[in-house]
Tab-separated table of C-alpha atoms and ligand atoms in Angstrom:
chain	number	residue	atom	x	y	z
A	1	UNK	CA	-21.821	11.457	22.049
A	2	UNK	CA	-20.055	8.303	21.064
A	3	UNK	CA	-20.922	6.435	17.954
A	4	UNK	CA	-22.679	3.160	18.454
A	5	UNK	CA	-25.158	0.926	16.545
A	6	UNK	CA	-27.974	2.034	18.707
A	7	UNK	CA	-27.192	5.668	17.771
A	8	UNK	CA	-27.152	5.199	13.934
A	9	UNK	CA	-30.923	6.406	13.614
A	10	UNK	CA	-29.619	9.801	15.047
A	11	UNK	CA	-27.351	10.394	11.953
A	12	UNK	CA	-28.468	12.128	8.799
A	13	UNK	CA	-29.863	9.692	6.230
A	14	UNK	CA	-26.949	10.110	3.863
A	15	UNK	CA	-24.498	9.716	6.610
A	16	UNK	CA	-25.695	6.309	7.886
A	17	UNK	CA	-25.294	2.811	6.388
A	18	UNK	CA	-27.975	1.859	3.995
A	19	UNK	CA	-28.509	-1.562	5.759
A	20	UNK	CA	-29.062	-2.815	9.201
A	21	UNK	CA	-25.630	-4.048	10.207
A	22	UNK	CA	-26.738	-6.594	12.726
A	23	UNK	CA	-28.751	-8.530	10.107
A	24	UNK	CA	-25.514	-9.290	8.141
A	25	UNK	CA	-23.024	-11.964	9.212
A	26	UNK	CA	-19.382	-11.855	8.773
A	27	UNK	CA	-17.814	-13.271	5.595
A	28	UNK	CA	-14.295	-11.660	5.393
A	29	UNK	CA	-11.402	-11.774	7.419
A	30	UNK	CA	-9.173	-8.910	6.891
A	31	UNK	CA	-5.540	-8.596	7.952
A	32	UNK	CA	-4.095	-5.017	8.374
A	33	UNK	CA	-6.593	-2.683	9.991
A	34	UNK	CA	-4.942	0.691	9.014
A	35	UNK	CA	-6.486	3.863	7.605
A	36	UNK	CA	-6.210	2.539	4.095
A	37	UNK	CA	-8.341	-0.552	4.605
A	38	UNK	CA	-10.918	1.609	6.313
A	39	UNK	CA	-11.058	4.269	3.517
A	40	UNK	CA	-10.954	1.478	0.748
A	41	UNK	CA	-12.023	-2.195	1.099
A	42	UNK	CA	-14.405	-1.475	4.165
A	43	UNK	CA	-16.015	1.427	2.336
A	44	UNK	CA	-16.581	-0.724	-0.917
A	45	UNK	CA	-18.003	-3.607	1.349
A	46	UNK	CA	-20.271	-1.057	3.036
A	47	UNK	CA	-21.650	0.140	-0.319
A	48	UNK	CA	-22.124	-3.606	-1.479
A	49	UNK	CA	-23.943	-4.409	1.649
A	50	UNK	CA	-26.295	-1.656	1.312
A	51	UNK	CA	-26.803	-2.367	-2.444
A	52	UNK	CA	-26.874	-6.164	-2.638
A	53	UNK	CA	-26.921	-7.505	1.004
A	54	UNK	CA	-25.230	-10.663	2.049
A	55	UNK	CA	-23.334	-11.963	4.952
A	56	UNK	CA	-20.181	-9.954	4.147
A	57	UNK	CA	-19.195	-7.926	7.013
A	58	UNK	CA	-15.595	-7.896	7.996
A	59	UNK	CA	-13.588	-9.236	10.968
A	60	UNK	CA	-10.594	-7.006	10.685
A	61	UNK	CA	-7.273	-7.739	12.428
A	62	UNK	CA	-4.560	-5.332	13.395
A	63	UNK	CA	-1.115	-7.227	13.375
A	64	UNK	CA	0.762	-5.015	15.686
A	65	UNK	CA	-1.018	-1.918	16.918
A	66	UNK	CA	-3.940	-1.902	19.458
A	67	UNK	CA	-4.921	1.724	19.095
A	68	UNK	CA	-7.361	1.254	16.198
A	69	UNK	CA	-8.978	-1.681	17.859
A	70	UNK	CA	-9.309	0.200	21.206
A	71	UNK	CA	-10.869	3.219	19.232
A	72	UNK	CA	-13.345	0.870	17.350
A	73	UNK	CA	-14.287	-1.689	20.083
A	74	UNK	CA	-16.563	0.698	22.159
A	75	UNK	CA	-18.201	2.135	19.044
A	76	UNK	CA	-19.329	-1.265	17.790
A	77	UNK	CA	-16.746	-1.135	14.949
A	78	UNK	CA	-18.379	1.971	13.339
A	79	UNK	CA	-16.170	4.938	12.171
A	80	UNK	CA	-16.601	8.040	10.165
A	81	UNK	CA	-15.096	8.166	6.647
A	82	UNK	CA	-14.638	11.869	5.609
A	83	UNK	CA	-14.130	12.527	1.870
A	84	UNK	CA	-12.230	15.805	1.287
A	85	UNK	CA	-12.487	17.213	-2.240
A	86	UNK	CA	-13.192	20.365	-4.197
A	87	UNK	CA	-16.712	20.298	-3.196
A	88	UNK	CA	-16.202	20.303	0.521
A	89	UNK	CA	-16.181	17.539	3.077
A	90	UNK	CA	-18.543	14.561	3.203
A	91	UNK	CA	-18.835	12.290	5.988
A	92	UNK	CA	-20.461	8.741	6.138
A	93	UNK	CA	-20.442	6.213	8.871
A	94	UNK	CA	-19.207	2.836	7.893
A	95	UNK	CA	-20.525	-0.380	9.435
A	96	UNK	CA	-18.773	-3.145	7.401
A	97	UNK	CA	-16.429	-3.873	10.188
A	98	UNK	CA	-18.279	-6.263	12.507
A	99	UNK	CA	-15.194	-7.118	14.744
A	100	UNK	CA	-11.848	-5.553	15.308
A	101	UNK	CA	-9.181	-7.863	16.665
A	102	UNK	CA	-5.651	-7.027	17.962
A	103	UNK	CA	-3.527	-10.007	17.079
A	104	UNK	CA	-1.080	-9.271	19.722
A	105	UNK	CA	-3.855	-9.597	22.438
A	106	UNK	CA	-5.636	-12.580	20.794
A	107	UNK	CA	-3.259	-14.418	18.502
A	108	UNK	CA	-5.562	-17.416	18.231
A	109	UNK	CA	-8.625	-15.279	17.012
A	110	UNK	CA	-7.152	-14.951	13.525
A	111	UNK	CA	-6.559	-18.900	13.204
A	112	UNK	CA	-10.032	-19.676	14.588
A	113	UNK	CA	-11.572	-17.407	12.169
A	114	UNK	CA	-9.719	-18.766	9.281
A	115	UNK	CA	-10.950	-22.174	10.161
A	116	UNK	CA	-14.559	-21.232	9.961
A	117	UNK	CA	-16.638	-21.856	6.767
A	118	UNK	CA	-18.362	-18.493	6.675
A	119	UNK	CA	-15.118	-16.759	5.998
A	120	UNK	CA	-15.066	-16.971	2.290
A	121	UNK	CA	-12.652	-14.142	1.473
A	122	UNK	CA	-9.372	-13.115	3.195
A	123	UNK	CA	-8.037	-9.647	2.244
A	124	UNK	CA	-4.666	-8.208	3.259
A	125	UNK	CA	-3.259	-4.637	3.464
A	126	UNK	CA	-0.176	-5.035	5.614
A	127	UNK	CA	2.356	-2.882	3.498
A	128	UNK	CA	5.137	-4.305	1.316
A	129	UNK	CA	7.570	-5.118	3.951
A	130	UNK	CA	5.415	-7.280	6.094
A	131	UNK	CA	5.154	-10.246	3.727
A	132	UNK	CA	8.767	-11.630	3.760
A	133	UNK	CA	8.706	-12.703	0.174
A	134	UNK	CA	11.844	-12.903	-2.069
A	135	UNK	CA	10.401	-11.409	-5.142
A	136	UNK	CA	13.268	-12.389	-7.307
A	137	UNK	CA	13.196	-16.130	-6.166
A	138	UNK	CA	9.348	-15.990	-5.829
A	139	UNK	CA	9.816	-17.889	-2.581
A	140	UNK	CA	9.948	-16.897	1.193
A	141	UNK	CA	12.828	-14.711	2.440
A	142	UNK	CA	13.955	-17.009	5.122
A	143	UNK	CA	15.939	-14.059	6.884
A	144	UNK	CA	12.825	-12.028	7.250
A	145	UNK	CA	12.241	-11.670	11.017
A	146	UNK	CA	8.447	-12.928	11.022
A	147	UNK	CA	9.180	-15.616	8.556
A	148	UNK	CA	12.180	-17.177	10.363
A	149	UNK	CA	10.306	-16.673	13.834
A	150	UNK	CA	7.103	-18.468	12.446
A	151	UNK	CA	9.094	-21.246	10.658
A	152	UNK	CA	10.402	-22.222	14.201
A	153	UNK	CA	7.002	-22.218	15.777
A	154	UNK	CA	4.613	-22.873	12.931
A	155	UNK	CA	1.597	-23.511	15.111
A	156	UNK	CA	1.794	-20.174	17.003
A	157	UNK	CA	2.447	-17.740	14.192
A	158	UNK	CA	2.707	-14.009	14.434
A	159	UNK	CA	3.663	-12.894	10.739
A	160	UNK	CA	1.673	-12.726	7.629
A	161	UNK	CA	2.783	-15.946	5.907
A	162	UNK	CA	2.663	-17.969	9.077
A	163	UNK	CA	-0.821	-16.930	9.869
A	164	UNK	CA	-2.077	-17.705	6.578
A	165	UNK	CA	-0.388	-21.116	6.418
A	166	UNK	CA	-1.503	-22.151	9.941
A	167	UNK	CA	-4.960	-20.828	9.234
A	168	UNK	CA	-5.270	-22.864	5.991
A	169	UNK	CA	-3.874	-26.042	7.672
A	170	UNK	CA	-6.964	-25.622	10.306
A	171	UNK	CA	-9.227	-25.046	7.472
A	172	UNK	CA	-8.189	-27.988	5.605
A	173	UNK	CA	-8.434	-30.056	8.731
A	174	UNK	CA	-11.888	-28.918	9.319
A	175	UNK	CA	-12.927	-30.241	5.960
A	176	UNK	CA	-14.122	-26.883	4.481
A	177	UNK	CA	-13.294	-25.454	1.218
A	178	UNK	CA	-10.626	-22.642	1.450
A	179	UNK	CA	-11.328	-18.989	1.228
A	180	UNK	CA	-9.989	-16.760	-1.549
A	181	UNK	CA	-6.924	-14.709	-0.481
A	182	UNK	CA	-6.911	-11.272	-1.875
A	183	UNK	CA	-3.711	-9.081	-1.602
A	184	UNK	CA	-4.457	-5.462	-1.589
A	185	UNK	CA	-0.921	-4.094	-1.250
A	186	UNK	CA	0.942	-2.185	-3.819
A	187	UNK	CA	2.956	-4.826	-5.229
A	188	UNK	CA	3.121	-6.138	-8.919
A	189	UNK	CA	1.139	-9.212	-9.565
A	190	UNK	CA	0.313	-9.332	-5.795
A	191	UNK	CA	-1.858	-12.458	-5.998
A	192	UNK	CA	0.820	-14.592	-7.788
A	193	UNK	CA	3.525	-13.155	-5.410
A	194	UNK	CA	1.412	-13.999	-2.319
A	195	UNK	CA	0.677	-17.380	-3.448
A	196	UNK	CA	4.266	-18.128	-3.954
A	197	UNK	CA	5.056	-16.872	-0.456
A	198	UNK	CA	2.271	-18.866	1.214
A	199	UNK	CA	3.097	-22.144	-0.707
A	200	UNK	CA	6.853	-21.554	-0.110
A	201	UNK	CA	6.346	-21.260	3.654
A	202	UNK	CA	3.883	-24.228	3.602
A	203	UNK	CA	6.410	-26.295	1.704
A	204	UNK	CA	9.079	-25.759	4.564
A	205	UNK	CA	6.798	-27.349	7.144
A	206	UNK	CA	4.388	-29.582	5.411
A	207	UNK	CA	4.903	-30.271	1.723
A	208	UNK	CA	1.403	-32.169	1.403
A	209	UNK	CA	-0.289	-28.937	2.662
A	210	UNK	CA	1.672	-27.015	0.258
A	211	UNK	CA	0.481	-29.054	-2.628
A	212	UNK	CA	-3.158	-28.605	-1.311
A	213	UNK	CA	-2.855	-24.900	-1.180
A	214	UNK	CA	-1.257	-24.513	-4.760
A	215	UNK	CA	-4.193	-26.667	-5.913
A	216	UNK	CA	-6.993	-25.296	-4.139
A	217	UNK	CA	-6.547	-21.649	-2.873
A	218	UNK	CA	-7.443	-18.880	-5.175
A	219	UNK	CA	-5.083	-15.838	-4.830
A	220	UNK	CA	-6.662	-13.189	-7.166
A	221	UNK	CA	-4.531	-10.259	-7.842
A	222	UNK	CA	-5.996	-6.537	-7.333
A	223	UNK	CA	-4.895	-2.945	-7.882
A	224	UNK	CA	-6.177	-0.684	-5.137
A	225	UNK	CA	-6.018	3.157	-5.194
A	226	UNK	CA	-7.146	5.709	-2.783
A	227	UNK	CA	-4.747	8.396	-1.220
A	228	UNK	CA	-5.369	8.168	2.441
A	229	UNK	CA	-3.087	10.231	4.897
A	230	UNK	CA	-2.738	9.195	8.460
A	231	UNK	CA	-5.510	10.511	10.596
A	232	UNK	CA	-4.842	13.323	13.054
A	233	UNK	CA	-6.690	15.059	15.846
A	234	UNK	CA	-8.226	17.411	13.318
A	235	UNK	CA	-9.727	14.500	11.739
A	236	UNK	CA	-11.627	13.614	14.879
A	237	UNK	CA	-12.609	17.226	15.311
A	238	UNK	CA	-13.934	17.289	11.698
A	239	UNK	CA	-15.847	14.071	12.052
A	240	UNK	CA	-17.443	15.630	15.291
A	241	UNK	CA	-18.333	18.817	13.333
A	242	UNK	CA	-19.882	16.972	10.355
A	243	UNK	CA	-21.919	14.222	12.148
A	244	UNK	CA	-22.263	15.385	15.708
A	245	UNK	CA	-20.669	12.153	16.910
A	246	UNK	CA	-17.148	11.795	18.733
A	247	UNK	CA	-15.242	9.148	16.730
A	248	UNK	CA	-11.868	7.869	18.127
A	249	UNK	CA	-11.358	6.012	14.719
A	250	UNK	CA	-12.347	8.763	12.239
A	251	UNK	CA	-10.397	8.830	8.960
A	252	UNK	CA	-10.080	11.171	6.043
A	253	UNK	CA	-9.435	10.499	2.501
A	254	UNK	CA	-9.791	11.857	-1.179
A	255	UNK	CA	-12.990	11.469	-3.117
A	256	UNK	CA	-11.248	9.299	-5.822
A	257	UNK	CA	-11.248	5.479	-5.302
A	258	UNK	CA	-10.311	2.721	-7.575
A	259	UNK	CA	-10.254	-1.046	-7.343
A	260	UNK	CA	-9.506	-3.418	-10.166
A	261	UNK	CA	-9.880	-7.014	-9.182
A	262	UNK	CA	-9.047	-10.411	-10.722
A	263	UNK	CA	-12.514	-12.075	-10.577
A	264	UNK	CA	-11.496	-15.474	-8.885
A	265	UNK	CA	-13.684	-16.028	-5.795
A	266	UNK	CA	-14.735	-19.822	-5.642
A	267	UNK	CA	-16.825	-19.237	-2.527
A	268	UNK	CA	-18.223	-15.957	-3.759
A	269	UNK	CA	-17.724	-12.277	-2.852
A	270	UNK	CA	-19.531	-9.030	-1.927
A	271	UNK	CA	-21.193	-7.065	-4.822
A	272	UNK	CA	-17.973	-4.684	-4.756
A	273	UNK	CA	-18.917	-3.475	-8.309
A	274	UNK	CA	-21.579	-1.646	-6.570
A	275	UNK	CA	-19.001	0.714	-5.131
A	276	UNK	CA	-17.332	1.109	-8.649
A	277	UNK	CA	-14.993	-1.948	-8.387
A	278	UNK	CA	-14.032	-3.198	-11.741
A	279	UNK	CA	-13.640	-7.017	-12.349
A	280	UNK	CA	-11.044	-7.985	-14.895
A	281	UNK	CA	-9.195	-11.258	-16.170
A	282	UNK	CA	-5.733	-9.825	-15.983
A	283	UNK	CA	-4.857	-6.940	-13.474
A	284	UNK	CA	-1.258	-6.775	-14.356
A	285	UNK	CA	-1.513	-3.900	-16.818
A	286	UNK	CA	-3.801	-1.859	-14.368
A	287	UNK	CA	-1.177	-2.513	-11.602
A	288	UNK	CA	1.646	-1.352	-13.741
A	289	UNK	CA	-0.234	1.853	-14.520
A	290	UNK	CA	-0.856	2.604	-10.958
A	291	UNK	CA	2.519	1.543	-9.564
A	292	UNK	CA	4.583	3.449	-12.089
A	293	UNK	CA	2.370	6.545	-12.719
A	294	UNK	CA	0.914	7.257	-9.312
A	295	UNK	CA	3.197	5.425	-6.880
A	296	UNK	CA	6.309	6.221	-8.882
A	297	UNK	CA	5.550	9.972	-9.014
A	298	UNK	CA	4.509	9.874	-5.391
A	299	UNK	CA	8.059	8.416	-4.481
A	300	UNK	CA	9.566	11.031	-6.550
A	301	UNK	CA	7.628	13.949	-4.679
A	302	UNK	CA	8.475	12.229	-1.342
A	303	UNK	CA	12.197	12.081	-1.701
A	304	UNK	CA	12.762	15.206	-3.813
A	305	UNK	CA	10.066	17.163	-1.707
A	306	UNK	CA	11.192	15.879	1.684
A	307	UNK	CA	14.642	17.158	1.060
A	308	UNK	CA	13.715	20.368	-0.582
A	309	UNK	CA	11.790	21.148	2.483
A	310	UNK	CA	8.148	20.347	1.641
A	311	UNK	CA	6.170	18.611	4.331
A	312	UNK	CA	3.140	17.580	2.437
A	313	UNK	CA	2.691	16.454	-1.078
A	314	UNK	CA	0.302	19.385	-1.769
A	315	UNK	CA	3.066	21.789	-0.768
A	316	UNK	CA	5.541	20.055	-3.253
A	317	UNK	CA	2.876	20.442	-5.916
A	318	UNK	CA	2.838	24.245	-5.468
A	319	UNK	CA	6.522	24.406	-6.586
A	320	UNK	CA	6.177	24.949	-10.376
A	321	UNK	CA	9.467	23.366	-11.193
A	322	UNK	CA	9.002	20.290	-9.110
A	323	UNK	CA	5.325	19.948	-10.274
A	324	UNK	CA	6.881	20.055	-13.920
A	325	UNK	CA	9.192	17.257	-12.862
A	326	UNK	CA	6.207	15.351	-11.481
A	327	UNK	CA	4.463	15.615	-14.780
A	328	UNK	CA	7.326	14.670	-16.939
A	329	UNK	CA	7.839	11.584	-14.644
A	330	UNK	CA	4.159	10.449	-15.085
A	331	UNK	CA	4.308	11.018	-18.901
A	332	UNK	CA	7.482	8.851	-18.989
A	333	UNK	CA	5.947	6.111	-16.732
A	334	UNK	CA	2.935	6.133	-19.057
A	335	UNK	CA	5.092	5.231	-22.025
A	336	UNK	CA	6.129	2.057	-20.103
A	337	UNK	CA	2.548	0.972	-19.517
A	338	UNK	CA	1.074	0.379	-22.893
A	339	UNK	CA	-2.507	0.579	-23.880
A	340	UNK	CA	-5.145	-0.300	-21.344
A	341	UNK	CA	-8.783	-1.248	-22.236
A	342	UNK	CA	-11.186	1.598	-21.135
A	343	UNK	CA	-8.392	3.745	-19.804
A	344	UNK	CA	-6.984	7.027	-21.271
A	345	UNK	CA	-3.655	7.332	-19.746
A	346	UNK	CA	-3.533	10.995	-20.549
A	347	UNK	CA	-6.585	11.885	-18.560
A	348	UNK	CA	-5.408	9.423	-15.829
A	349	UNK	CA	-2.187	11.591	-15.700
A	350	UNK	CA	-4.131	14.905	-15.334
A	351	UNK	CA	-6.289	13.408	-12.586
A	352	UNK	CA	-3.157	12.390	-10.749
A	353	UNK	CA	-1.907	15.966	-10.973
A	354	UNK	CA	-5.072	17.211	-9.517
A	355	UNK	CA	-5.213	14.670	-6.806
A	356	UNK	CA	-1.544	15.296	-5.678
A	357	UNK	CA	-2.348	19.020	-5.420
A	358	UNK	CA	-5.737	18.523	-3.398
A	359	UNK	CA	-5.276	21.284	-0.946
A	360	UNK	CA	-7.552	19.240	1.705
A	361	UNK	CA	-5.233	16.343	1.659
A	362	UNK	CA	-2.279	16.618	4.247
A	363	UNK	CA	-0.279	13.745	2.943
A	364	UNK	CA	3.284	13.702	4.426
A	365	UNK	CA	6.192	13.370	2.165
A	366	UNK	CA	8.070	11.702	5.100
A	367	UNK	CA	5.023	9.049	5.272
A	368	UNK	CA	5.648	8.250	1.670
A	369	UNK	CA	9.221	8.101	1.928
A	370	UNK	CA	9.077	5.289	4.307
A	371	UNK	CA	10.180	1.789	3.102
A	372	UNK	CA	12.034	3.055	-0.009
A	373	UNK	CA	13.868	-0.304	-0.566
A	374	UNK	CA	10.537	-2.115	-0.721
A	375	UNK	CA	8.959	0.418	-3.074
A	376	UNK	CA	11.685	1.490	-5.539
A	377	UNK	CA	11.785	-1.723	-7.491
A	378	UNK	CA	8.291	-1.766	-8.739
A	379	UNK	CA	7.734	2.004	-8.773
A	380	UNK	CA	10.994	3.305	-10.361
A	381	UNK	CA	13.553	0.500	-11.211
A	382	UNK	CA	11.321	-1.652	-13.211
A	383	UNK	CA	9.972	1.064	-15.586
A	384	UNK	CA	13.596	2.476	-15.744
A	385	UNK	CA	14.768	-0.851	-17.116
A	386	UNK	CA	11.802	-0.924	-19.588
A	387	UNK	CA	12.491	2.459	-20.703
A	388	UNK	CA	16.337	1.683	-21.185
A	389	UNK	CA	15.428	-1.379	-23.183
A	390	UNK	CA	13.072	0.542	-25.402
A	391	UNK	CA	15.582	3.456	-26.072
A	392	UNK	CA	13.232	5.901	-24.215
A	393	UNK	CA	14.353	8.782	-22.104
A	394	UNK	CA	15.741	7.490	-18.755
A	395	UNK	CA	16.237	11.059	-17.051
A	396	UNK	CA	12.988	10.963	-15.126
A	397	UNK	CA	14.028	7.508	-13.426
A	398	UNK	CA	17.708	8.691	-13.051
A	399	UNK	CA	16.455	11.903	-11.242
A	400	UNK	CA	14.073	9.791	-8.821
A	401	UNK	CA	16.569	7.313	-8.150
A	402	UNK	CA	19.127	9.945	-7.372
A	403	UNK	CA	16.475	11.533	-5.115
A	404	UNK	CA	15.991	8.383	-3.105
A	405	UNK	CA	19.603	7.921	-2.641
A	406	UNK	CA	20.036	11.605	-1.470
A	407	UNK	CA	17.227	10.881	0.880
A	408	UNK	CA	18.837	7.525	2.057
A	409	UNK	CA	21.851	9.473	3.238
A	410	UNK	CA	19.741	10.481	6.264
A	411	UNK	CA	20.603	14.075	6.449
A	412	UNK	CA	18.561	16.982	4.785
A	413	UNK	CA	19.900	20.108	3.172
A	414	UNK	CA	20.228	21.951	6.443
A	415	UNK	CA	22.268	19.211	7.868
A	416	UNK	CA	19.404	17.758	10.116
A	417	UNK	CA	19.061	13.988	10.478
A	418	UNK	CA	15.923	11.947	10.266
A	419	UNK	CA	15.151	8.298	10.886
A	420	UNK	CA	14.992	6.463	7.509
A	421	UNK	CA	12.103	4.071	8.717
A	422	UNK	CA	12.989	1.292	6.161
A	423	UNK	CA	13.423	-2.428	7.064
A	424	UNK	CA	16.980	-2.211	5.438
A	425	UNK	CA	17.922	1.063	7.243
A	426	UNK	CA	20.988	-0.581	8.817
A	427	UNK	CA	22.345	-1.804	5.381
A	428	UNK	CA	21.743	1.744	3.867
A	429	UNK	CA	23.421	3.425	6.930
A	430	UNK	CA	26.410	1.171	6.558
A	431	UNK	CA	26.753	1.962	2.764
A	432	UNK	CA	26.529	5.751	3.728
A	433	UNK	CA	29.162	5.147	6.396
A	434	UNK	CA	31.608	3.613	3.849
A	435	UNK	CA	30.737	5.896	0.889
A	436	UNK	CA	30.423	9.324	2.849
A	437	UNK	CA	29.011	12.054	0.597
A	438	UNK	CA	31.020	10.684	-2.654
A	439	UNK	CA	28.215	10.280	-5.254
A	440	UNK	CA	30.193	7.508	-7.243
A	441	UNK	CA	30.716	5.576	-4.065
A	442	UNK	CA	27.093	6.067	-2.938
A	443	UNK	CA	25.873	4.807	-6.192
A	444	UNK	CA	28.162	1.841	-6.119
A	445	UNK	CA	27.052	0.639	-2.857
A	446	UNK	CA	23.283	1.479	-3.012
A	447	UNK	CA	23.142	-0.288	-6.479
A	448	UNK	CA	25.054	-3.368	-5.228
A	449	UNK	CA	22.641	-4.027	-2.337
A	450	UNK	CA	21.099	-7.433	-3.069
A	451	UNK	CA	17.587	-7.799	-4.306
A	452	UNK	CA	17.276	-4.048	-5.001
A	453	UNK	CA	18.321	-3.086	-8.438
A	454	UNK	CA	18.009	-5.286	-11.250
A	455	UNK	CA	21.608	-6.296	-12.190
A	456	UNK	CA	21.358	-5.020	-15.954
A	457	UNK	CA	19.946	-1.623	-14.762
A	458	UNK	CA	22.432	-1.113	-11.786
A	459	UNK	CA	25.393	-1.729	-14.005
A	460	UNK	CA	24.211	-0.149	-17.082
A	461	UNK	CA	26.750	2.754	-17.739
A	462	UNK	CA	24.347	5.143	-19.124
A	463	UNK	CA	21.988	4.833	-16.078
A	464	UNK	CA	24.743	4.895	-13.728
A	465	UNK	CA	26.156	8.040	-15.255
A	466	UNK	CA	22.760	9.923	-15.179
A	467	UNK	CA	21.932	9.036	-11.566
A	468	UNK	CA	25.530	10.021	-10.467
A	469	UNK	CA	25.541	13.379	-12.148
A	470	UNK	CA	22.221	14.322	-10.565
A	471	UNK	CA	23.147	12.834	-7.167
A	472	UNK	CA	26.391	14.833	-7.224
A	473	UNK	CA	24.469	18.110	-7.702
A	474	UNK	CA	21.935	17.327	-5.140
A	475	UNK	CA	24.680	16.729	-2.590
A	476	UNK	CA	26.789	19.751	-3.769
A	477	UNK	CA	24.184	22.518	-4.422
A	478	UNK	CA	21.140	21.201	-2.565
A	479	UNK	CA	17.876	19.706	-3.791
A	480	UNK	CA	16.171	23.044	-4.809
A	481	UNK	CA	19.161	23.607	-7.193
A	482	UNK	CA	18.926	20.136	-8.556
A	483	UNK	CA	15.224	20.418	-9.247
A	484	UNK	CA	15.722	23.755	-10.825
A	485	UNK	CA	18.337	22.393	-13.064
A	486	UNK	CA	16.306	19.290	-13.905
A	487	UNK	CA	13.234	21.364	-14.905
A	488	UNK	CA	14.978	23.605	-17.323
B	1	CS2	C1	1.959	5.956	-1.238
B	1	CS2	C2	0.722	5.106	-1.346
B	1	CS2	O1	2.704	5.766	0.875
B	1	CS2	C3	2.970	5.562	-0.286
B	1	CS2	O2	3.779	4.862	-0.588
B	1	CS2	O3	2.550	6.055	-2.554
B	1	CS2	O4	0.323	4.753	-0.119
B	1	CS2	C4	-0.390	5.901	-2.097
B	1	CS2	O5	-0.893	6.902	-1.396
B	1	CS2	C5	-1.506	4.787	-2.310
B	1	CS2	O6	-1.076	3.632	-3.063
B	1	CS2	C6	-2.765	5.432	-3.165
B	1	CS2	O7	-3.537	4.596	-3.574
């Protein structure tokens, strides 16, 4: 049996939504209908709807793929969220998504929705690389393919900045106040960054609109967290076993979930605190904690683990030496974070170790290894620079950086090649072509790539030496040997 609204009463009480989906209107437009959105913001919204009601269901847009939309549409937007933890699997059907839209099939839908006054919040999970923002200049990256295409045809946009700007232009023309725009991607000060990108894009085509956006649109920052691997056929089989319903859009995730949000929503928002969201004035320290401790360690596991032959994060965590390096990395990252109100960084560290080792979560190292050039700066390089400035140990960052460089050569320890899956893959390949397997040359070329390494870090002799010696060992004796040496 297929999931559908009329079938909801057939679910067990603790598996169905605690509200009547049809009695709640849409209030949120979401861009980026991936697994993470369905495991995180949509689940928080579902809980908020059940506890506090409101017209806060979601119109959710997939920018490129049509697969999720095709899965959700015949089942009225419903899907099964499976939480997999030490106590076993828990399933619940989420009804927060009222409408699923494929932007490639109906590009106007996003713009029409953004003009509508009932859309009071726009949320985004599009990955780091999709924005097209130059983080150093805090402006658009005019060379980003979507940005340059949309600047040529701003009234028919397909990229993130283009869609937001044209949507806001129409909203302004309709005379309604604008929605708050909430970035939920793993980027530092993500609200400030997105604001800079949107205003920068608008400035190129309509300076008056740019001023209006800068003056009236709220861009709250937020820190999001929930480890959510890509769904597989097993996910679907599990959903069927747990609920009795076949679900083409089922997803699985860990029990842990966290959302820290800057409370800046001029037209209101769902009662996300009902799902455990925390509202604060300044999200930046929470973002730093999560990006450096969780995501930084994740990237270390991804690069070192993948080259050492571990397919999943949980497998890498069974290697005592690699696990020790992960722990060392998280401790070092914590030292660059500083005190946080209400958070004990040491228990956060211990929880991370447990979460990474969760035997029920099959999170591929290759998935996390993707888009390294977009992730390294905030996860590894920024804390490395802080550590250097503070006279702290830089070895953990040097090892993680060397592991990324090793991975970026595109060949594992058995000599097998793999696709880099990075928007700057061509530049990386060119660097490798020129440098070969010479660690000094590799470092020189990678560290000199524009907008990647902060200048002061890339040129720092101590950091350079520490990375090169580790990269040399990884290339000569293999990743397993490099891990063993580092852990002793
Ligand atoms: C991961 C994140 O793929 C990655 O880069 O580090 O997706 C991570 O799983 C989430 O940020 C956890 O909240």
